[in-house]
PDB file of C-alpha atoms and ligand atoms in Angstrom:
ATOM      1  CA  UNK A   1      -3.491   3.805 -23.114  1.00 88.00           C
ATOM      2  CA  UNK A   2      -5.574   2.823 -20.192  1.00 81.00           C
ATOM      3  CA  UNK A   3      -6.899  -0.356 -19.224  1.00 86.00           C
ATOM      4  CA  UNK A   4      -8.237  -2.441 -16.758  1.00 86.00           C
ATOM      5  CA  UNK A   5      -7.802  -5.715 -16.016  1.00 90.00           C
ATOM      6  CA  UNK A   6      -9.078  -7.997 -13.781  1.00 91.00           C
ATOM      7  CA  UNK A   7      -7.946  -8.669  -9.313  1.00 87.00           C
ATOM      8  CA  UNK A   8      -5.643 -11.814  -9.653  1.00 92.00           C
ATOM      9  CA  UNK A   9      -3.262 -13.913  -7.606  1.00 92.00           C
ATOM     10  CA  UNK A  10      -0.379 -12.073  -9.134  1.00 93.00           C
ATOM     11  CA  UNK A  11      -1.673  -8.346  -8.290  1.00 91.00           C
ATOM     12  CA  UNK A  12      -4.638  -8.229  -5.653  1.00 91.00           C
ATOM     13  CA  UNK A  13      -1.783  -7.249  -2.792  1.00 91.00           C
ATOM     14  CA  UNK A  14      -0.760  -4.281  -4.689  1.00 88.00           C
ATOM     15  CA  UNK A  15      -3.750  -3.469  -5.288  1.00 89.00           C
ATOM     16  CA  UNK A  16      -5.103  -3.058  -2.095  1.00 88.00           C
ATOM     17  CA  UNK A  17      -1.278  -0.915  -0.695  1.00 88.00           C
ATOM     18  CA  UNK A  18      -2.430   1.648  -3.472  1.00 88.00           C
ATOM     19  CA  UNK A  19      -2.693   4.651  -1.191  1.00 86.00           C
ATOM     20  CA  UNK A  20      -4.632   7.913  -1.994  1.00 83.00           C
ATOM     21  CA  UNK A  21      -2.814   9.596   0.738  1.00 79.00           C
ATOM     22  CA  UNK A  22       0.234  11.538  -0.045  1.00 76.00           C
ATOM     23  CA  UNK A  23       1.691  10.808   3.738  1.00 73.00           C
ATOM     24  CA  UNK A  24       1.646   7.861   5.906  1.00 75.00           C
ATOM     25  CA  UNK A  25       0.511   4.046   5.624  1.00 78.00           C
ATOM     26  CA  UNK A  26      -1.894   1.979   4.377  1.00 82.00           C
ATOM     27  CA  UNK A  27      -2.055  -0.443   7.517  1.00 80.00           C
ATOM     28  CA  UNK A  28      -3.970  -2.947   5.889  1.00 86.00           C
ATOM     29  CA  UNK A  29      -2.034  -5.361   8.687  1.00 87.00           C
ATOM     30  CA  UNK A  30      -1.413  -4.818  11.856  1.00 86.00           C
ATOM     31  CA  UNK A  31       1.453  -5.891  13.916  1.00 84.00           C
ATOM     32  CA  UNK A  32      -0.489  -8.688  15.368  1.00 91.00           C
ATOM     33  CA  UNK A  33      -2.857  -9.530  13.227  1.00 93.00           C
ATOM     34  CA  UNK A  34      -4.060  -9.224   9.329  1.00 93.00           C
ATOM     35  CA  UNK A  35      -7.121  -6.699   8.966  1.00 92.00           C
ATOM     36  CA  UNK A  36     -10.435  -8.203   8.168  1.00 93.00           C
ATOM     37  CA  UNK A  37     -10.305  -6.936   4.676  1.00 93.00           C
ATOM     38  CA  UNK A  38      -6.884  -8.174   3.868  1.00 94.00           C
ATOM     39  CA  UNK A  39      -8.005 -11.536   5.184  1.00 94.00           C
ATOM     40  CA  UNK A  40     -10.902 -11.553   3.064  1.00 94.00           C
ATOM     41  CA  UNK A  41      -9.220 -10.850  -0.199  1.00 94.00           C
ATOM     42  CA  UNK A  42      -6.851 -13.108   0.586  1.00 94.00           C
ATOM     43  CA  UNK A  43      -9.243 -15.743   1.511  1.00 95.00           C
ATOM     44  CA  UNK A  44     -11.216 -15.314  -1.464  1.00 94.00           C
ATOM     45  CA  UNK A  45      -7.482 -16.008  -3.351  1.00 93.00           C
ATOM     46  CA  UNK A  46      -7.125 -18.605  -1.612  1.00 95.00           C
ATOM     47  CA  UNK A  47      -9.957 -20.831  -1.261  1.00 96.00           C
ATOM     48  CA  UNK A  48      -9.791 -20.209   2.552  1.00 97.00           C
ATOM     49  CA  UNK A  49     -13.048 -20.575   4.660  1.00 95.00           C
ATOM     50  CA  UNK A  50     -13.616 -17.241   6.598  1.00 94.00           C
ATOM     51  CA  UNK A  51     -16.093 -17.090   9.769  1.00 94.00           C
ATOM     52  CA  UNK A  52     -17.629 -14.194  11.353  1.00 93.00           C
ATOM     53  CA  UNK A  53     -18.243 -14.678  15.281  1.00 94.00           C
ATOM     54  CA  UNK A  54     -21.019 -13.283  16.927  1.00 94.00           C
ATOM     55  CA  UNK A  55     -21.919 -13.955  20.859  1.00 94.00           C
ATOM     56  CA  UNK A  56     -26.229 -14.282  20.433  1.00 93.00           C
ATOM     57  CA  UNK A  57     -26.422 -11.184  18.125  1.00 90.00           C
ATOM     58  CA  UNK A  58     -23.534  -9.559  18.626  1.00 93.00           C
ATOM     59  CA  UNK A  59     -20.521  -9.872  16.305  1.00 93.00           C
ATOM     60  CA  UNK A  60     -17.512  -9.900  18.557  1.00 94.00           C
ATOM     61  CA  UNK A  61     -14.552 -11.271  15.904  1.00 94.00           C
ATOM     62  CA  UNK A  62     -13.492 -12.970  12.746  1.00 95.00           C
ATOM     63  CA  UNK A  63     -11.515 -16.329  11.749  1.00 95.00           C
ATOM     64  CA  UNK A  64     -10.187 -17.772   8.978  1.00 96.00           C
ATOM     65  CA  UNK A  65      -8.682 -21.252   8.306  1.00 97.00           C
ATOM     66  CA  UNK A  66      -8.269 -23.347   5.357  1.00 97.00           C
ATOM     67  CA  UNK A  67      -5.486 -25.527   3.560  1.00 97.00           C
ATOM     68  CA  UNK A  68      -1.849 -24.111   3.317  1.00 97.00           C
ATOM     69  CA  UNK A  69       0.412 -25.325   0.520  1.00 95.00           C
ATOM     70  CA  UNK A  70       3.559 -24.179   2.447  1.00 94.00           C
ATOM     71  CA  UNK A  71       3.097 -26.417   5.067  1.00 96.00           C
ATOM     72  CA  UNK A  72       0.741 -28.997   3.320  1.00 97.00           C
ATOM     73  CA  UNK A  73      -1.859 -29.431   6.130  1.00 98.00           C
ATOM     74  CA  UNK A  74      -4.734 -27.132   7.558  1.00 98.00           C
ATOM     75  CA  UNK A  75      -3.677 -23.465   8.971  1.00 98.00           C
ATOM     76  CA  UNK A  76      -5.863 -20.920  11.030  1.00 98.00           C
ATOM     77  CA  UNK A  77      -5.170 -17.885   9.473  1.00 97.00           C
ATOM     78  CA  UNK A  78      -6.666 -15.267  11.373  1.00 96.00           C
ATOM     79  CA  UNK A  79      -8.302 -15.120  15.514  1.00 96.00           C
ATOM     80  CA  UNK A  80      -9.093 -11.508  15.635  1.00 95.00           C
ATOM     81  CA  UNK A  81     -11.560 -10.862  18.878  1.00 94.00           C
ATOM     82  CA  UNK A  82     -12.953  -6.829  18.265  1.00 94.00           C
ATOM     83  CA  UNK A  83     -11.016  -4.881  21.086  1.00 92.00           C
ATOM     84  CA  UNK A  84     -14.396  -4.529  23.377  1.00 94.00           C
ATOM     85  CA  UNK A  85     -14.579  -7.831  23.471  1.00 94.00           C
ATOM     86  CA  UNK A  86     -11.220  -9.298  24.134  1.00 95.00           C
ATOM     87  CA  UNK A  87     -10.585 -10.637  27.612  1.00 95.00           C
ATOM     88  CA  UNK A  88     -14.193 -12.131  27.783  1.00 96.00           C
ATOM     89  CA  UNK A  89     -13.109 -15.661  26.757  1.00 96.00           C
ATOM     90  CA  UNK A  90     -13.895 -15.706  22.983  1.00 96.00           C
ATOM     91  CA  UNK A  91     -10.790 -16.798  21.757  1.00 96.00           C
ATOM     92  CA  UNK A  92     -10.025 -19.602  24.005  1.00 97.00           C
ATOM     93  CA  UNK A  93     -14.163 -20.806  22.961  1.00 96.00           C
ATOM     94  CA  UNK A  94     -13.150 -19.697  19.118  1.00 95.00           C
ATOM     95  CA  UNK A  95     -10.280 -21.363  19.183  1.00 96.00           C
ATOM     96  CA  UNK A  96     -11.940 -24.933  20.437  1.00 96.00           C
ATOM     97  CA  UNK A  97     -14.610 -24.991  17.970  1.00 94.00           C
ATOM     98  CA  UNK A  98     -12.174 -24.348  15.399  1.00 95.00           C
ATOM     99  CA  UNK A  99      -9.807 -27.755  16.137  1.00 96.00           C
ATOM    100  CA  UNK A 100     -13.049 -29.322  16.879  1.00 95.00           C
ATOM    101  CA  UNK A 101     -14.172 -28.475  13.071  1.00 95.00           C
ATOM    102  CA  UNK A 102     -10.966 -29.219  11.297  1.00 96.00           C
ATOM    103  CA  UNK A 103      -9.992 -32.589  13.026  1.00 96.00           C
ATOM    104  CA  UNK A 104     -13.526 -33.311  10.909  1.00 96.00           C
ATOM    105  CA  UNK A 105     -11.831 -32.598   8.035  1.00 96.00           C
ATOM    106  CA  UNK A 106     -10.251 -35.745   6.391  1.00 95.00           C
ATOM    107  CA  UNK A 107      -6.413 -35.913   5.939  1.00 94.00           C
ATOM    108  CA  UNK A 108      -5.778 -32.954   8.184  1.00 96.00           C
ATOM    109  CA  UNK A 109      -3.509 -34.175  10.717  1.00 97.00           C
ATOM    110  CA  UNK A 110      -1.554 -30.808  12.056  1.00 98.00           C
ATOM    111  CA  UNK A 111      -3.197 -27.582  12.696  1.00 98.00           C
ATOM    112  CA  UNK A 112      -0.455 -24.813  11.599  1.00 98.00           C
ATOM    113  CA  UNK A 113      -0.765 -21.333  12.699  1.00 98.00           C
ATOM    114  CA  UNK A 114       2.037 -18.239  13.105  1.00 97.00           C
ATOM    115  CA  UNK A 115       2.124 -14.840  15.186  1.00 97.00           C
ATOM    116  CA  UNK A 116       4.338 -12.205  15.776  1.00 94.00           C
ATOM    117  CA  UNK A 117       7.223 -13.393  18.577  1.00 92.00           C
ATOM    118  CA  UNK A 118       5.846 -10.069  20.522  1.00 93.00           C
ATOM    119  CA  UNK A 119       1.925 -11.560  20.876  1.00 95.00           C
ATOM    120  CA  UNK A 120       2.725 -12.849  24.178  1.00 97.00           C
ATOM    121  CA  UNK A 121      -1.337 -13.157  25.192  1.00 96.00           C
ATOM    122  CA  UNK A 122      -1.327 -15.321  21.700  1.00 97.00           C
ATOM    123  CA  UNK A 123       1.491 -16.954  22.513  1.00 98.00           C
ATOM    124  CA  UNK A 124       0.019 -18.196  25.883  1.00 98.00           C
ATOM    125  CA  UNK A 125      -3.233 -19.006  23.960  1.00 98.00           C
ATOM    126  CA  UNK A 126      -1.857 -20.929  21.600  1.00 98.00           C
ATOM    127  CA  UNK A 127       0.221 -23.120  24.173  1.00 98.00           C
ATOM    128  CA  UNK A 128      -2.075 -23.857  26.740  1.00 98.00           C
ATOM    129  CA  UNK A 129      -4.607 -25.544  23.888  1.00 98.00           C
ATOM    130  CA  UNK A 130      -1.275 -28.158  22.796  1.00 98.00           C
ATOM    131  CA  UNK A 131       0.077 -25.785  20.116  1.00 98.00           C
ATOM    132  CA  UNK A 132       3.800 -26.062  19.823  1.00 98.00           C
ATOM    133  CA  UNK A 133       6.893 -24.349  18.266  1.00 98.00           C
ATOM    134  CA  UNK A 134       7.798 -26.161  15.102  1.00 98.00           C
ATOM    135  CA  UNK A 135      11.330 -24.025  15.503  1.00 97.00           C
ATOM    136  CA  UNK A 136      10.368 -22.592  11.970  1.00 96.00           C
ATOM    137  CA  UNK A 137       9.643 -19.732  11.432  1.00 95.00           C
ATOM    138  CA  UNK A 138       7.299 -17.672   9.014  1.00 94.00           C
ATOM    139  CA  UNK A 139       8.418 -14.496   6.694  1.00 91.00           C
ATOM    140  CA  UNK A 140       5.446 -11.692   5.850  1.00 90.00           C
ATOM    141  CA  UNK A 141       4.903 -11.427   2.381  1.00 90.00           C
ATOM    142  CA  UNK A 142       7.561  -8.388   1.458  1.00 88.00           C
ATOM    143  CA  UNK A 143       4.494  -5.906   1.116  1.00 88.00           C
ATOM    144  CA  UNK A 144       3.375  -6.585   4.299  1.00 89.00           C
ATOM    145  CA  UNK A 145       6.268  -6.349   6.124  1.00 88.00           C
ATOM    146  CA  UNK A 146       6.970  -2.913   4.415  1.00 87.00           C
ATOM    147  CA  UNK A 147       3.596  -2.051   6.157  1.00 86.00           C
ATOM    148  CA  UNK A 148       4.155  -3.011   9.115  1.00 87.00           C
ATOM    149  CA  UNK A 149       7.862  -2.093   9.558  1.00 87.00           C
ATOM    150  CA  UNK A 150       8.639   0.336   7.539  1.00 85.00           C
ATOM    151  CA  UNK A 151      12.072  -0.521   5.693  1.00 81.00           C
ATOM    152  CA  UNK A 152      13.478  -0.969   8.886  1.00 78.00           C
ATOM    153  CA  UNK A 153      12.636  -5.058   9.593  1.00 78.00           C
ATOM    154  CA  UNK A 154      14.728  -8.226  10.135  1.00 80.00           C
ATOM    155  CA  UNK A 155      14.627 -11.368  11.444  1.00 82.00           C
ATOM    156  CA  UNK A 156      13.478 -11.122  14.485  1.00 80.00           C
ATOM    157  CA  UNK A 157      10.267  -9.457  12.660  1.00 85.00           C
ATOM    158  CA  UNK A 158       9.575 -13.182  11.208  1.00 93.00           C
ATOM    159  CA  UNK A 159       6.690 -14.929  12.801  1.00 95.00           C
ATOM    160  CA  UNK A 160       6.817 -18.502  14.632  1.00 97.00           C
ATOM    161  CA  UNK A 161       5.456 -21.207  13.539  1.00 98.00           C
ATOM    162  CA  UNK A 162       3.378 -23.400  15.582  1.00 98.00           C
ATOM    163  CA  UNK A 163       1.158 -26.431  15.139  1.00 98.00           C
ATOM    164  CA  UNK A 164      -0.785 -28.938  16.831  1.00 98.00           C
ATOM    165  CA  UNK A 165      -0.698 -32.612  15.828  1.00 98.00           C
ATOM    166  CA  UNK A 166      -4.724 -33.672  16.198  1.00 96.00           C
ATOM    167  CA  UNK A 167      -4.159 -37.531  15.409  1.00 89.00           C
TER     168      UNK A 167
HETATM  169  C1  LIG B   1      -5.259 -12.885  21.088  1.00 58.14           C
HETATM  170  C2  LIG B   1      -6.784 -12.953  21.136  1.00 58.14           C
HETATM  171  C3  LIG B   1      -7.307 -13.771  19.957  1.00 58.14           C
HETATM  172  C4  LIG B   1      -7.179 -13.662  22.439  1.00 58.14           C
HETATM  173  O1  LIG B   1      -8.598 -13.638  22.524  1.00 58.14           O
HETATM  174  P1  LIG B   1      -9.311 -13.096  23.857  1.00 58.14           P
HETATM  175  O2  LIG B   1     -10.764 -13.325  23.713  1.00 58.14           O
HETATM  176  O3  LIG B   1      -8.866 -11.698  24.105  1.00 58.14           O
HETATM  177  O4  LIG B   1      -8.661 -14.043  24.951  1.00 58.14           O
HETATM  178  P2  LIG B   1      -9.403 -14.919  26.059  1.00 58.14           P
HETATM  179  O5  LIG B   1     -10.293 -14.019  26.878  1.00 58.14           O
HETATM  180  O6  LIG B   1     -10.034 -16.116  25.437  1.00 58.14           O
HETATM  181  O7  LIG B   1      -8.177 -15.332  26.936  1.00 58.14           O
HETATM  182  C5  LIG B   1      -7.233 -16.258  26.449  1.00 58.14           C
HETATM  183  C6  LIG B   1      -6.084 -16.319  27.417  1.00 58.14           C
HETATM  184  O8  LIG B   1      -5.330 -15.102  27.306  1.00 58.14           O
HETATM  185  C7  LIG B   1      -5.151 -14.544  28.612  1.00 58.14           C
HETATM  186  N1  LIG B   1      -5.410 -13.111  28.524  1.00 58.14           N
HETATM  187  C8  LIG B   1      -6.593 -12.518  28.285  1.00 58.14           C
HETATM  188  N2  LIG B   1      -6.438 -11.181  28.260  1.00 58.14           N
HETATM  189  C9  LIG B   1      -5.120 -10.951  28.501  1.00 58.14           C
HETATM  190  C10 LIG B   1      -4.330  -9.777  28.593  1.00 58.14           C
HETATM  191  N3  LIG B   1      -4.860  -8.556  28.460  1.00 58.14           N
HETATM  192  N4  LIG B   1      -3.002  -9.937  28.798  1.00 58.14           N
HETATM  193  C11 LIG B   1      -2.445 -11.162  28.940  1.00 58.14           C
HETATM  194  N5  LIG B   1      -3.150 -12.300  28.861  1.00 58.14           N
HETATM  195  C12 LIG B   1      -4.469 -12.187  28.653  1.00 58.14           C
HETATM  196  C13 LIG B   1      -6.184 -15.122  29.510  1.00 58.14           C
HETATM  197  O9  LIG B   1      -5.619 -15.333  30.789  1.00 58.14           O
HETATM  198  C14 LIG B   1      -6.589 -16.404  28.833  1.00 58.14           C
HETATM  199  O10 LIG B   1      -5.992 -17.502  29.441  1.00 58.14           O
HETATM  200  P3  LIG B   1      -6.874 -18.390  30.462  1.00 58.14           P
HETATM  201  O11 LIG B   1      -8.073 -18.873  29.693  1.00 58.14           O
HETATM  202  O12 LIG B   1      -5.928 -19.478  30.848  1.00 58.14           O
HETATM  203  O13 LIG B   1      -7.238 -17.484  31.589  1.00 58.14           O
HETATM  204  C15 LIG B   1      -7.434 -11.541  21.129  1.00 58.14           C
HETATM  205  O14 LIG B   1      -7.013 -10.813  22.257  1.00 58.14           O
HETATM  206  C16 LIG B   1      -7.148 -10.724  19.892  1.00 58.14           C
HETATM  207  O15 LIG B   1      -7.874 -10.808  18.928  1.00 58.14           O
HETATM  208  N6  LIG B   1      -6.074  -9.922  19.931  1.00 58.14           N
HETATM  209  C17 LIG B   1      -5.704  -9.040  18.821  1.00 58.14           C
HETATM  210  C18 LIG B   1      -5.420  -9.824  17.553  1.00 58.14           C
HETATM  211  C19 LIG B   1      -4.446 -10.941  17.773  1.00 58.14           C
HETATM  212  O16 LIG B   1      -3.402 -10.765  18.405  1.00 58.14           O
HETATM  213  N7  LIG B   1      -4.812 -12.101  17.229  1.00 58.14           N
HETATM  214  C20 LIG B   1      -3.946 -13.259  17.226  1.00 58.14           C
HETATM  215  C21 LIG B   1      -2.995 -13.119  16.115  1.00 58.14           C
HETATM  216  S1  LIG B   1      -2.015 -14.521  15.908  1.00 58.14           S
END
């Protein structure tokens, strides 16, 4: 018998793997970063405040940050800065005005975030603003990683975590 039944917690990532094509992948992640449409389902899961960026009229990247039960404090989820547009300085400026807006948030002490070990221009990012390695590190959710990887991923496929204390 068929029925439907509603997008939850438990089911919205298999929902959105479900592939009409009989070869090849999904990518709804990349290897660096989520896509925009898996952010925003999981945001909408989540509670998590997304923010489109635009330079005067022109939108130029997306962000999303918002409180993480894993590691208890505020995590930016997502800097994605549209490929004609990286190199410009709009993550550095994104980046900024995003600590700037969570420090305002009461109780947040740390700023968490994670990327792939490979993201060296991330990496760099992410260090020259304070960020630092917590030494933990940060496993994709299995579906994801499947994505991504293929069956073929390890360890050294886990992302680092990093955070930056703002207090
Ligand atoms: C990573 C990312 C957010 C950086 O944003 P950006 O607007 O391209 O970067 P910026 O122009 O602000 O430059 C930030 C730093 O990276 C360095 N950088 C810029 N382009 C670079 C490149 N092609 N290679 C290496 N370093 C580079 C710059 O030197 C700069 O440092 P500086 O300010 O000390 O000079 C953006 O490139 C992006 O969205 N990449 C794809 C998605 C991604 O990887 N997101 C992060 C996932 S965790």
């Amino acid at each position: 018998m068929i029925k439907s039944m509603g997008i939850t917690k438990e089911n919205w990532e298999q929902c959105i793997m479900l592939n009409p094509n009989k070869m090849g992948k999904v990518n709804v992640v990349n290897k660096f970063v989520d896509s925009v449409a898996y952010s925003l389902v999981w945001g909408f899961m989540e509670g998590l405040t997304a923010r489109a960026i635009y330079d005067d009229e022109i939108l130029v990247g997306f962000t999303m940050y918002g409180f993480c039960e894993e590691v208890s404090d505020y995590k930016i989820y997502s800097v994605l800065i549209d490929k004609n547009h990286q190199g410009k300085g709009y993550g550095r400026r994104v980046l900024e005005h995003l600590i700037n807006d969570i420090k305002k948030i009461p109780g947040c002490n740390d700023i968490y975030l994670t990327f792939n070990p490979e993201n060296l221009r991330a990496k760099g990012l992410y260090e020259s603003l304070g960020f630092k390695n917590t030494g933990k590190k940060f496993r994709l959710p299995e579906l994801v990683r499947k994505d991504i990887y293929g069956e073929e991923y390890d360890d050294k496929n886990d992302e680092y975590l990093y955070s930056l204390n703002i207090r």
